[in-house]
Short mmCIF file of C-alpha atoms and ligand atoms in Angstrom, two decimals:
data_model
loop_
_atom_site.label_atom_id
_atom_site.label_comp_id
_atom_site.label_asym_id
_atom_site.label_seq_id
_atom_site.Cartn_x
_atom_site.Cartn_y
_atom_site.Cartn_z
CA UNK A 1 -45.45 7.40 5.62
CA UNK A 2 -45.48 8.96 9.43
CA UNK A 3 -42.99 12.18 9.97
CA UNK A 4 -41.56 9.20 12.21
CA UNK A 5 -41.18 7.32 9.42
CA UNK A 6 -39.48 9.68 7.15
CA UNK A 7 -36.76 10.18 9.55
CA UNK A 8 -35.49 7.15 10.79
CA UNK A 9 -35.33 6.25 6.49
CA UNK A 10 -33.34 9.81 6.16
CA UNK A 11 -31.18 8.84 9.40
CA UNK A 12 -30.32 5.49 7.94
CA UNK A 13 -29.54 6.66 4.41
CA UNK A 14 -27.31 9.00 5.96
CA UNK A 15 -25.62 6.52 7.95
CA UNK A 16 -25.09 4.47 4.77
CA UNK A 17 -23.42 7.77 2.99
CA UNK A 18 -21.08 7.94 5.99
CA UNK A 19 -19.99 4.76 6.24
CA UNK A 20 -19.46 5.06 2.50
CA UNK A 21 -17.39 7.97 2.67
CA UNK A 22 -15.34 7.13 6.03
CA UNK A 23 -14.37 3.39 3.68
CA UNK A 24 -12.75 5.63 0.93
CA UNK A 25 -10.96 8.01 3.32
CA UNK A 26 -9.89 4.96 6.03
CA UNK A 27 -6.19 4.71 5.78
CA UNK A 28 -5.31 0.76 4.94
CA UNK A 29 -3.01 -0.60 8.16
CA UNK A 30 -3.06 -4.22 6.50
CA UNK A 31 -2.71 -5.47 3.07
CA UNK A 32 -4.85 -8.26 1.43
CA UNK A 33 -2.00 -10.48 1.92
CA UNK A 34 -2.00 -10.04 5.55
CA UNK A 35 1.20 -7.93 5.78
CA UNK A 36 1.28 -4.72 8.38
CA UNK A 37 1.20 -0.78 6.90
CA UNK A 38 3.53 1.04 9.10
CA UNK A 39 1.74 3.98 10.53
CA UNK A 40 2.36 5.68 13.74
CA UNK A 41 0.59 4.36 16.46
CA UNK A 42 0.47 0.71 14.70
CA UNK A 43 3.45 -0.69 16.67
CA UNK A 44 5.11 -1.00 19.91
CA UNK A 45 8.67 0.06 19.44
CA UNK A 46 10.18 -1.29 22.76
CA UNK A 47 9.40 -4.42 21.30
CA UNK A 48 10.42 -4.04 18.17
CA UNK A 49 13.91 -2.85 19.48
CA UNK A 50 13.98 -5.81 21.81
CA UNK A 51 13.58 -8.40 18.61
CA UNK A 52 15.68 -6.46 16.37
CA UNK A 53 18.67 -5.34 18.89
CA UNK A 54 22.41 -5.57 17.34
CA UNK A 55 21.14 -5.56 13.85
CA UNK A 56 23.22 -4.21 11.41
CA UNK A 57 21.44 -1.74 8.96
CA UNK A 58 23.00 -0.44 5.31
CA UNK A 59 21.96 3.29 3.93
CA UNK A 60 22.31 3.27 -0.02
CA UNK A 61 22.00 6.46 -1.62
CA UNK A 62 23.38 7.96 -5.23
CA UNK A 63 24.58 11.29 -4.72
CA UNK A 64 26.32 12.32 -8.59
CA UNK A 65 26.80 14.87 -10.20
CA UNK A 66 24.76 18.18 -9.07
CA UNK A 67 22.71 16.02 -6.59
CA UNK A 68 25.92 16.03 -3.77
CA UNK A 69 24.80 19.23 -2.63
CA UNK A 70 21.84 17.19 -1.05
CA UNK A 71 24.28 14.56 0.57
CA UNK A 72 25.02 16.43 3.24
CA UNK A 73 21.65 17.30 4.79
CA UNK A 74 20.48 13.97 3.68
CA UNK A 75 23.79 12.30 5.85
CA UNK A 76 23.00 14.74 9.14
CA UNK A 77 19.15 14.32 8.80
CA UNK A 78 20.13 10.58 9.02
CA UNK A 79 22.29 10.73 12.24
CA UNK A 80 19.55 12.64 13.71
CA UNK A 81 16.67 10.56 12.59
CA UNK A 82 18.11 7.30 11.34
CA UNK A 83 18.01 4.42 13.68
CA UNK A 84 19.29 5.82 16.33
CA UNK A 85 21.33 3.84 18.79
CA UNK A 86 22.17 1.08 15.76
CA UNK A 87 25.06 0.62 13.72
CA UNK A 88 24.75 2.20 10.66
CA UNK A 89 26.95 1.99 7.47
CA UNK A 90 25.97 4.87 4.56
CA UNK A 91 26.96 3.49 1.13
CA UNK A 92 26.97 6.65 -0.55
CA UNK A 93 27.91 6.98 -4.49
CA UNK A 94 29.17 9.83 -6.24
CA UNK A 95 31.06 10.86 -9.11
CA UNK A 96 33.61 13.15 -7.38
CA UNK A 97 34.59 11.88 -3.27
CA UNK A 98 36.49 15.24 -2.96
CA UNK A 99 33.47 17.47 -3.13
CA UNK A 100 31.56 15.83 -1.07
CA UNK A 101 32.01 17.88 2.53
CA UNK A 102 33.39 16.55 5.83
CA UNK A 103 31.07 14.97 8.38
CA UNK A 104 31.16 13.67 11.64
CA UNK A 105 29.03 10.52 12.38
CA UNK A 106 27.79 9.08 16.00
CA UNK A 107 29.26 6.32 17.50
CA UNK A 108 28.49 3.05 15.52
CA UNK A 109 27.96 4.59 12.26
CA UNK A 110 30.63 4.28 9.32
CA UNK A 111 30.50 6.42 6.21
CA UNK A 112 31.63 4.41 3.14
CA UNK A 113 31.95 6.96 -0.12
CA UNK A 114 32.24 5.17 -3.13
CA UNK A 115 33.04 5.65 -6.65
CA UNK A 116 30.16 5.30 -8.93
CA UNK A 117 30.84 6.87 -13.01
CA UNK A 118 28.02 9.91 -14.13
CA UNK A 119 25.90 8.82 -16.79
CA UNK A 120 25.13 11.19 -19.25
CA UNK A 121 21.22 11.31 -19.19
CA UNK A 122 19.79 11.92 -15.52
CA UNK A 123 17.11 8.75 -15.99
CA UNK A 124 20.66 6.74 -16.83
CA UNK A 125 21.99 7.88 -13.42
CA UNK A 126 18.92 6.78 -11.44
CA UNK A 127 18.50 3.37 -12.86
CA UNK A 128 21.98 2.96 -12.35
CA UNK A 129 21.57 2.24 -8.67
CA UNK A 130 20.12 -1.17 -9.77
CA UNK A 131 22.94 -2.34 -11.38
CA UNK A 132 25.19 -1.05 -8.61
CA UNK A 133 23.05 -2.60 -6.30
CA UNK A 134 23.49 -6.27 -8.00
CA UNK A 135 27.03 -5.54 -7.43
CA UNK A 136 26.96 -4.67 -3.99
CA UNK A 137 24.23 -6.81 -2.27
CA UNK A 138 26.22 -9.65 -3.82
CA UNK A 139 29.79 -9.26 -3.25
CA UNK A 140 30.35 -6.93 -0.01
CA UNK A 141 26.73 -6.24 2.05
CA UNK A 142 26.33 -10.19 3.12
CA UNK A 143 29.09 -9.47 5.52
CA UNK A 144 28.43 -6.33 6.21
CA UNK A 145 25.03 -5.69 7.31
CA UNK A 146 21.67 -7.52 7.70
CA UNK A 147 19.30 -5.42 6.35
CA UNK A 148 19.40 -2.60 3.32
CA UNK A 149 17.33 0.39 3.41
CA UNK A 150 17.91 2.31 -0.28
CA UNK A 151 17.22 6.13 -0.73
CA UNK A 152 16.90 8.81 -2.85
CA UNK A 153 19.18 11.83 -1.78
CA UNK A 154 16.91 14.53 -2.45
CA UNK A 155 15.41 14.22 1.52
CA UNK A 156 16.10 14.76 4.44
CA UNK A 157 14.60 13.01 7.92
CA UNK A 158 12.62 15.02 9.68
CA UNK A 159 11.37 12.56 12.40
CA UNK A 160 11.95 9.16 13.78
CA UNK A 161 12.63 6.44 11.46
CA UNK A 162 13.43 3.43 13.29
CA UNK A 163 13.32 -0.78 13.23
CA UNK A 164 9.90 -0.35 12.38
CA UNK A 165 10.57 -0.26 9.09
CA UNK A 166 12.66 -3.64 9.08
CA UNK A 167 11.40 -6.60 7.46
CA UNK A 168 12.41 -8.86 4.68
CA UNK A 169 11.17 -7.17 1.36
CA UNK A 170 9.98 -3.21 2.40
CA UNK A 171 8.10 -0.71 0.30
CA UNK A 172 6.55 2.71 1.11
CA UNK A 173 3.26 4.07 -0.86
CA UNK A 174 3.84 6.43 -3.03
CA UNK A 175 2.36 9.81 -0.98
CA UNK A 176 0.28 11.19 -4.39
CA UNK A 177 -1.69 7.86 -4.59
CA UNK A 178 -2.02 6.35 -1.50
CA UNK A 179 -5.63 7.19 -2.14
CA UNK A 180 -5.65 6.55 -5.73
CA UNK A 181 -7.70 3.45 -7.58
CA UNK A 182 -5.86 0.95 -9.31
CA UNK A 183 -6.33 1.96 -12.75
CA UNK A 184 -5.05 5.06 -11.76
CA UNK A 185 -1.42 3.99 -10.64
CA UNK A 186 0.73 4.63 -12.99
CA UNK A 187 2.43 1.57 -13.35
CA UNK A 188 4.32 1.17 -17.24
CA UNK A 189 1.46 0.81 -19.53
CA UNK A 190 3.17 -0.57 -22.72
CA UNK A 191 3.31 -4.44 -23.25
CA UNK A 192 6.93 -4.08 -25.15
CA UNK A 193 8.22 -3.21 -21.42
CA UNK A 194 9.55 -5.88 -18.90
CA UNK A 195 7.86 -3.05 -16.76
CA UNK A 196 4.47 -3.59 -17.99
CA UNK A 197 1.21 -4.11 -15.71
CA UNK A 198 -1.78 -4.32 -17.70
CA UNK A 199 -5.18 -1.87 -16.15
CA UNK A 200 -7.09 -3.87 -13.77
CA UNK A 201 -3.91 -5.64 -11.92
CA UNK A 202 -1.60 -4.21 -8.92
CA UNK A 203 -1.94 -3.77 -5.33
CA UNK A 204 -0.18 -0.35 -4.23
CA UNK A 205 1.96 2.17 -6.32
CA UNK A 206 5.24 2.03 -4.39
CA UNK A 207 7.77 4.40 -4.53
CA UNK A 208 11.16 3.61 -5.20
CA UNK A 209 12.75 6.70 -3.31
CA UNK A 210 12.75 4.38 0.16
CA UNK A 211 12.62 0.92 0.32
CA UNK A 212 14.38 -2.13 2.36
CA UNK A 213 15.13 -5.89 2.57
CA UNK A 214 17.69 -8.15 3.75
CA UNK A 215 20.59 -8.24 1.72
CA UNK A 216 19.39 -11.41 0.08
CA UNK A 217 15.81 -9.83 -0.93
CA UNK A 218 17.41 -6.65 -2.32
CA UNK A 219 19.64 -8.94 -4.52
CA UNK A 220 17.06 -10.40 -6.27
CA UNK A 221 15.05 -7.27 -6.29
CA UNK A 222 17.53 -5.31 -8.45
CA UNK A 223 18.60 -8.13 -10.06
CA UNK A 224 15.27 -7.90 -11.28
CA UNK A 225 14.86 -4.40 -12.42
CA UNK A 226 18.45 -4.17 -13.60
CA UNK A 227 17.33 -7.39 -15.87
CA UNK A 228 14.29 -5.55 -17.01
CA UNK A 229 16.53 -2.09 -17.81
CA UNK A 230 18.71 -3.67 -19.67
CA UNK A 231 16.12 -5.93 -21.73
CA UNK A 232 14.07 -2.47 -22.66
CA UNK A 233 16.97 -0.90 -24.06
CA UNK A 234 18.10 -3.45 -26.45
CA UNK A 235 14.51 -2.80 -27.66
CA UNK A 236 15.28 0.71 -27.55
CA UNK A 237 12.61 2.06 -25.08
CA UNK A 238 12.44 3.07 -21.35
CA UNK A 239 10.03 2.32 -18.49
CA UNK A 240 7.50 5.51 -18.04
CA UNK A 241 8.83 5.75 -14.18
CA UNK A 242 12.44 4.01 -15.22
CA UNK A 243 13.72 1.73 -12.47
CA UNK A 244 10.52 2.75 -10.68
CA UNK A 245 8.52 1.21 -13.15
CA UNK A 246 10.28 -2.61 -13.01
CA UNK A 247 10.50 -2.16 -9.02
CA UNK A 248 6.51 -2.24 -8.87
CA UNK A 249 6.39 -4.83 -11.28
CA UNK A 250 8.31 -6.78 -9.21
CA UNK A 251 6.75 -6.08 -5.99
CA UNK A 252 3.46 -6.96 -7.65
CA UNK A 253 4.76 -10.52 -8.52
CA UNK A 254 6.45 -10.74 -4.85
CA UNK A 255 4.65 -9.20 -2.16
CA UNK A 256 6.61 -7.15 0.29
CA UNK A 257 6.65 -8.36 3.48
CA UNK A 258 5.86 -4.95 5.25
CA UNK A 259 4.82 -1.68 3.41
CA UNK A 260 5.29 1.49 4.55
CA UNK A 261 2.77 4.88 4.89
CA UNK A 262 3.24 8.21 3.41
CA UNK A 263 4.46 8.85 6.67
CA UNK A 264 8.20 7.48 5.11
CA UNK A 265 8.11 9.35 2.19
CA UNK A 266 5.95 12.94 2.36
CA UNK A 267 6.47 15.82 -0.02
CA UNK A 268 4.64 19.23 2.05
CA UNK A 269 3.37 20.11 -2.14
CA UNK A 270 1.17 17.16 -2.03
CA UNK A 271 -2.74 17.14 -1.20
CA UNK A 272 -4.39 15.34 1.64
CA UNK A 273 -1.65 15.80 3.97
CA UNK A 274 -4.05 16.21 7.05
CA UNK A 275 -3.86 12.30 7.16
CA UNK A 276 -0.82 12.33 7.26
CA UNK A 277 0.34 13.03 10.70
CA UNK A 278 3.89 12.49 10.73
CA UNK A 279 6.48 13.27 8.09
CA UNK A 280 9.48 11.49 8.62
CA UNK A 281 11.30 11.58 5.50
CA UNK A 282 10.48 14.67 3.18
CA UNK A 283 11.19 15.34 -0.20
CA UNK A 284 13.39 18.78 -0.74
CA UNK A 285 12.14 20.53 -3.49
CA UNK A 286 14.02 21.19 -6.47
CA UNK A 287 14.49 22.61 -9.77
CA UNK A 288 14.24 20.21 -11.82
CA UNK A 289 15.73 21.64 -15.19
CA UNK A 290 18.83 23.06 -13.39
CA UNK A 291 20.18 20.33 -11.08
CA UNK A 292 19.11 17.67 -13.32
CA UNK A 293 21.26 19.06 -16.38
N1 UDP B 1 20.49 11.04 -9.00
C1 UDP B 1 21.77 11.59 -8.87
N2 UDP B 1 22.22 12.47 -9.82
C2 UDP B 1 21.45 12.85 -10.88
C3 UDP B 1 20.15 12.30 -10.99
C4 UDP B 1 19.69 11.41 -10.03
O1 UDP B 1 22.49 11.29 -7.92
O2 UDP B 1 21.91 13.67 -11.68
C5 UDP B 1 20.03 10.07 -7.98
C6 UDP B 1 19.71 10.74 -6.65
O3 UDP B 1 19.94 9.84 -5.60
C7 UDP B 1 18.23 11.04 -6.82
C8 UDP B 1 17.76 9.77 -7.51
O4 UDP B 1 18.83 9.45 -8.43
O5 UDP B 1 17.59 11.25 -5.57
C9 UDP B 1 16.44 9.86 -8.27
O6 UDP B 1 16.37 11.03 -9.06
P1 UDP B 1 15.38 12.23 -8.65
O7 UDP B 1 15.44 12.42 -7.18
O8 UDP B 1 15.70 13.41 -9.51
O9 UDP B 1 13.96 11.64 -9.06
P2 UDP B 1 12.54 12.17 -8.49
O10 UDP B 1 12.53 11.92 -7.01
O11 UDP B 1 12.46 13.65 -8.79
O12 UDP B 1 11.56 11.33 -9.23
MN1 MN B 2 14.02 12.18 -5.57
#
């Protein structure tokens, strides 16, 4: 072999590395069943805000026991960040109304604090929001609002969030392994689950801490994982991730329509955060031992 030789072969073995490596690292903006990955950049939002104009959106969000000391950063974070220029009702749950602090809300947006009962056990308290959410996306939200966007309270906004993120059945990635392999989501693992996902299935591991729908899609979404709850603990066992864990079961069996990036649910601990440009809706860290007991 010339010198010539030997480096157009190292040039195009080097090429092949590259292209190798840029695959693993290129962020997804479509998934295999044709629906759109929200990143920034991916959209045109005078559009969007044309189509979706006088639409009605829903906040849900659980705020009991210790966690209503993040209601109030979550609720202003929202008004600043929220979809802006939209009417907005919050359908906020607590234990105790009266601690939860005064706040005063743009034009358009309604604050509705409800009643919900504290569980006992802090994984009883999240999956509760399923069962709640039967409840309400059947009897009250169809005349309400049009679409449902469900939170954790333990965030706050920290940049736009908008009608970008509207769609009929909406998940976000879950920000530790939106560069994970399949095998390594951890999706509930035991067969005696309604959870369970045997190794080798699965599409994305979603995070339940934001996700969306119309009214109708979120019924039968927590319909499902309240089903699933409730079937585990007459066999006396739990989903590894709780409601988590029955949510991407469900999404697996019934593709959501639009899925959201890391962008929509960031936590500043997590690696690999120089791909992800924008953090609009960040985890506030916590103690886990003291405000969960
Ligand atoms: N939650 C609550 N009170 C509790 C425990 C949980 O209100 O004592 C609600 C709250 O909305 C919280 C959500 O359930 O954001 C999920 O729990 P957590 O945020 O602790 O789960 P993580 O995000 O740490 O997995
Ligand atoms: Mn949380």
């Amino acid at each position: 072999m010339t010198a010539k030789q030997w480096i157009v072969g190292f040039l195009i073995v080097s090429m092949i590395f590259l292209l190798l490596f840029l695959q693993k690292a290129a962020l997804k903006v479509l998934t295999p069943w044709l629906a759109p990955i929200i990143w920034d950049g991916t959209y045109d939002l005078r559009i969007l805000n044309n189509q979706l104009k006088g639409k009605r959106i829903g906040l849900f969000v659980f705020a009991v026991k210790k966690y209503i000391r993040f209601l109030l950063p979550f609720l202003e974070s929202a008004e600043q960040h929220f979809m802006v220029g939209y009417n907005v009702t919050y359908y906020a749950f607590t234990d105790n109304t009266a601690a939860v602090p005064k706040i005063s809300l743009g034009a358009g947006r309604i604050l509705n604090l409800l009643e919900v009962e504290a569980d006992k056990r802090w994984q009883d308290i999240s999956m509760k929001r399923m069962q709640i959410l039967v409840n309400l996306t059947h009897d009250r939200l169809p005349k309400e609002v049009d679409y449902l966007v469900c939170a954790d309270v333990d965030m706050v906004f920290n940049d736009h969030v908008g009608v970008e993120i509207l769609g009929d059945l909406v998940a976000t990635i879950h920000p530790g392994l939106f560069l994970a392999q399949r095998d390594e989501f951890t999706y509930d693992r035991n067969p005696e689950s309604a959870a369970y996902i045997p190794y080798g299935e699965g599409d994305f591991y979603y995070m339940a801490a934001f996700y969306g729908g119309t009214v109708e899609e979120i019924n039968k979404l927590s319909t499902f994982c309240h089903k699933g709850i409730v079937a585990d603990k007459k066999k006396n066992i739990e989903a590894v991730w709780q409601e988590e864990s029955h949510f991407n079961k469900y999404l697996f069996y019934n593709k959501p329509t639009k899925v959201l990036s890391p962008e929509y649910i960031w936590d500043t601990n997590l690696p690999n955060g120089d791909l992800v440009k924008k953090r609009r809706f960040l985890a506030v860290h916590k103690n886990h031992e003291e405000v969960r007991n």
